[in-house]
């Protein structure tokens, strides 16, 4: 039997959570205040996932960058591959929130979408 | 001189939410004044996510959260002026502002909402003598440079202070290829949210050293190295604990301070604890018709609470404008005392006759408390006792005061919020 101590990162409460595992299978989750914490803990001990937020260059915009994010979480181990894929990418203004900037980034099946508006100038 | 029913100073999340709610409560003549070139305030540079979990039940980034409110403001055709700096606010609610097109403008308002936000505590936090080489930035400045200007301030970074902006920037600069060597925090606990320690430091193996401070900065033109040391109970560096880190950048993340120069000039009473206005349950200051909300009132870590608070301020400003009568006698007020670790409360006063049926009171504690009871007394009568597993200075707390319960207590003269042993 193995126990893991985590802090839930789903919401700002940051509940301390204890997970017990037996042969790699989660047998109990305690300390979470709500069901989202249990879901997080089960995912975190088996295959942690994260969202990535960053910026890419904008050409001809009122700002030189536009904010972007992975539309959903990606495997934690892929964070830097995603960042590498963003390097050297530029988009033309105008850019609107929700615009797809990169499809299937770093083979994650997740798109990079814009999270700010940049007007052309 | 221009005339408006309501002038809102600041077009960040606080000003936007206040404007929307004032409009929805019957005020049509509203003007938002914003010194920046766009609405949205500081959220425009906060590109990470975690905003709006409470309000929208989804995780938004800062600009996405701001956009939802900007759309509502535009949809209601609420007037605003950008690139417009408010220079002065008078007791009589005359607002003096300046911009390129109009020059100096004076606006007479029936009510004013202060929503100027906060600024970062400055280098004063850096308590060491000597000159300052280039490469020292506040975390918020670095955030603007990286996220808006697309400019990386450095490659090897030490961060002093573990406030949320510092933690967020530790991750941001790491993702952009910098090496963040250490985060040093003077206090025995972090000033930031747990989730940020996990996602921004632990995920990337960045060490957090509590009870540490910067004792030396090397470099003439540009930072070359920073030395940190552990501190004793008097916050004095302990000899022999020094650690030297080669780096080209030092970020300071030493907390936020409400921006109240305008409030002061209007004669608004400020709290020595929060540096924000002292307000009653309608978020009105000592000057009738001047209200405050958001980070100018007290520093929030969650923008969701800013929006909620500001909605209340907008509603109350609307009520004030619609029902103002010079001959009304002053309201009965009762002070909220905060004791035993509760540092302050917003509001600081309630009007038992006029308060909302369920009034949200927000506050912060001065230390980390585990397994305690949070108690509310009306005079000497215990009204509420809430068991709390953990309370920390980095996180805003709230309780609900129930009007009926308060008014059942005879001769109510004080309300007390305090922490008691369980
Ligand atoms: C650098 C920084 C980073 C932050 N990062 C985060 C974060 O990551 N997550 C989080 O939840 N919170 C963060 N915060 C806290 C954040 O400020 C609040 O959550 C929220 O934005 C507060 O809203 P507000 O409207 O009160 O203030 P602000 O967003 O600061 O808006 C105030 C507005 O008033 C305007 N203004 C000020 N003075 C004048 C004047 N004299 N005339 C005209 N306009 C004026 C300013 O330009 C600004 O647009 C951060 C704060 C700072 C300072
Ligand atoms: S367990 Fe629930 S309440 Fe606790 S931090 Fe996670 S999401 Fe928030």
Short mmCIF file of C-alpha atoms and ligand atoms in Angstrom, two decimals, chain B residues 8-16 33-51 81 83-88 97 114-120 138-141 143-144 164-165 168 193 196 255-257 259 262 293-304 306-307 309-310, ligand 1:
data_model
loop_
_atom_site.label_atom_id
_atom_site.label_comp_id
_atom_site.label_asym_id
_atom_site.label_seq_id
_atom_site.Cartn_x
_atom_site.Cartn_y
_atom_site.Cartn_z
CA UNK B 8 -16.92 55.45 -11.79
CA UNK B 9 -13.18 55.94 -11.45
CA UNK B 10 -11.37 52.94 -12.96
CA UNK B 11 -12.48 50.54 -15.71
CA UNK B 12 -11.09 47.30 -14.25
CA UNK B 13 -13.29 44.42 -13.13
CA UNK B 14 -14.52 46.46 -10.15
CA UNK B 15 -15.58 49.48 -12.21
CA UNK B 16 -17.18 47.32 -14.89
CA UNK B 33 -13.18 56.98 -16.51
CA UNK B 34 -10.14 54.81 -17.31
CA UNK B 35 -6.56 56.02 -17.67
CA UNK B 36 -5.46 53.05 -19.78
CA UNK B 37 -6.14 52.58 -23.50
CA UNK B 38 -8.59 49.75 -22.88
CA UNK B 39 -11.11 48.52 -20.32
CA UNK B 40 -10.39 45.47 -18.16
CA UNK B 41 -7.74 46.77 -15.77
CA UNK B 42 -4.94 44.58 -14.59
CA UNK B 43 -6.72 41.44 -15.85
CA UNK B 44 -5.48 42.19 -19.35
CA UNK B 45 -1.98 41.13 -18.34
CA UNK B 46 -3.07 38.15 -16.20
CA UNK B 47 -3.10 35.59 -19.02
CA UNK B 48 -3.03 32.53 -16.76
CA UNK B 49 -6.27 30.78 -15.90
CA UNK B 50 -8.22 30.30 -12.72
CA UNK B 51 -10.49 33.31 -13.00
CA UNK B 81 -13.72 57.48 -21.61
CA UNK B 83 -6.88 57.37 -21.84
CA UNK B 84 -8.47 59.59 -19.23
CA UNK B 85 -6.69 60.14 -15.98
CA UNK B 86 -8.64 61.33 -12.97
CA UNK B 87 -6.53 64.01 -11.30
CA UNK B 88 -8.70 65.08 -8.42
CA UNK B 97 -9.91 64.44 -15.23
CA UNK B 114 -13.90 54.47 -6.40
CA UNK B 115 -12.55 51.51 -8.40
CA UNK B 116 -8.90 52.45 -8.95
CA UNK B 117 -7.45 49.07 -8.00
CA UNK B 118 -4.09 48.69 -6.35
CA UNK B 119 -0.42 48.96 -7.13
CA UNK B 120 2.51 46.84 -6.08
CA UNK B 138 8.34 44.23 -9.63
CA UNK B 139 6.57 41.00 -10.54
CA UNK B 140 3.66 42.92 -12.04
CA UNK B 141 5.95 44.95 -14.29
CA UNK B 143 4.12 40.31 -16.08
CA UNK B 144 3.24 43.25 -18.33
CA UNK B 164 0.53 35.14 -6.23
CA UNK B 165 1.94 37.38 -8.94
CA UNK B 168 2.60 33.03 -11.47
CA UNK B 193 -2.60 30.49 -2.93
CA UNK B 196 -0.18 28.38 -7.22
CA UNK B 255 2.23 42.45 -2.00
CA UNK B 256 -0.25 44.99 -3.23
CA UNK B 257 -1.38 48.29 -1.83
CA UNK B 259 -4.28 53.09 -4.69
CA UNK B 262 -7.68 60.41 -4.92
CA UNK B 293 -15.10 48.45 -4.33
CA UNK B 294 -12.46 46.05 -5.61
CA UNK B 295 -8.78 46.30 -4.88
CA UNK B 296 -8.95 49.97 -3.99
CA UNK B 297 -11.06 48.95 -1.00
CA UNK B 298 -8.97 45.97 0.12
CA UNK B 299 -6.69 43.62 -1.76
CA UNK B 300 -8.53 40.62 -3.22
CA UNK B 301 -6.88 37.46 -4.44
CA UNK B 302 -9.92 36.35 -6.40
CA UNK B 303 -11.46 38.52 -9.03
CA UNK B 304 -14.80 36.72 -8.55
CA UNK B 306 -14.18 41.73 -6.71
CA UNK B 307 -17.07 41.37 -9.15
CA UNK B 309 -18.47 43.22 -4.12
CA UNK B 310 -18.64 45.73 -6.96
C1 LIG C 1 0.26 43.36 -11.20
C2 LIG C 1 -0.96 42.68 -10.68
C3 LIG C 1 -1.23 41.35 -11.01
C4 LIG C 1 -2.34 40.69 -10.52
N1 LIG C 1 -2.53 39.39 -10.82
C5 LIG C 1 -3.64 38.77 -10.36
C6 LIG C 1 -3.90 37.43 -10.68
O1 LIG C 1 -3.07 36.82 -11.32
N2 LIG C 1 -5.04 36.85 -10.28
C7 LIG C 1 -5.98 37.53 -9.54
O2 LIG C 1 -7.05 36.97 -9.20
N3 LIG C 1 -5.74 38.78 -9.18
C8 LIG C 1 -4.60 39.41 -9.58
N4 LIG C 1 -4.36 40.67 -9.21
C9 LIG C 1 -5.37 41.28 -8.40
C10 LIG C 1 -6.34 41.93 -9.39
O3 LIG C 1 -5.96 43.26 -9.47
C11 LIG C 1 -7.79 41.83 -8.96
O4 LIG C 1 -8.24 40.53 -8.96
C12 LIG C 1 -8.72 42.67 -9.85
O5 LIG C 1 -8.15 42.94 -11.10
C13 LIG C 1 -9.05 43.92 -9.14
O6 LIG C 1 -9.93 44.67 -9.92
P1 LIG C 1 -10.03 46.22 -9.74
O7 LIG C 1 -10.98 46.67 -10.77
O8 LIG C 1 -10.28 46.52 -8.32
O9 LIG C 1 -8.56 46.75 -10.06
P2 LIG C 1 -7.75 46.88 -11.44
O10 LIG C 1 -7.91 45.69 -12.28
O11 LIG C 1 -6.37 47.24 -11.02
O12 LIG C 1 -8.44 48.10 -12.16
C14 LIG C 1 -8.31 49.42 -11.72
C15 LIG C 1 -8.41 50.34 -12.92
O13 LIG C 1 -8.45 51.69 -12.49
C16 LIG C 1 -7.67 52.47 -13.35
N5 LIG C 1 -7.26 53.68 -12.62
C17 LIG C 1 -6.54 53.76 -11.47
N6 LIG C 1 -6.36 55.04 -11.11
C18 LIG C 1 -6.99 55.80 -12.05
C19 LIG C 1 -7.16 57.20 -12.23
N7 LIG C 1 -6.65 58.09 -11.38
N8 LIG C 1 -7.87 57.62 -13.31
C20 LIG C 1 -8.40 56.72 -14.20
N9 LIG C 1 -8.27 55.39 -14.06
C21 LIG C 1 -7.57 54.93 -13.00
C22 LIG C 1 -6.50 51.56 -13.70
O14 LIG C 1 -5.89 51.95 -14.90
C23 LIG C 1 -7.20 50.21 -13.82
O15 LIG C 1 -7.62 49.92 -15.13
C24 LIG C 1 -3.25 41.37 -9.68
C25 LIG C 1 -2.99 42.71 -9.34
C26 LIG C 1 -1.86 43.36 -9.82
C27 LIG C 1 -1.59 44.79 -9.41
#
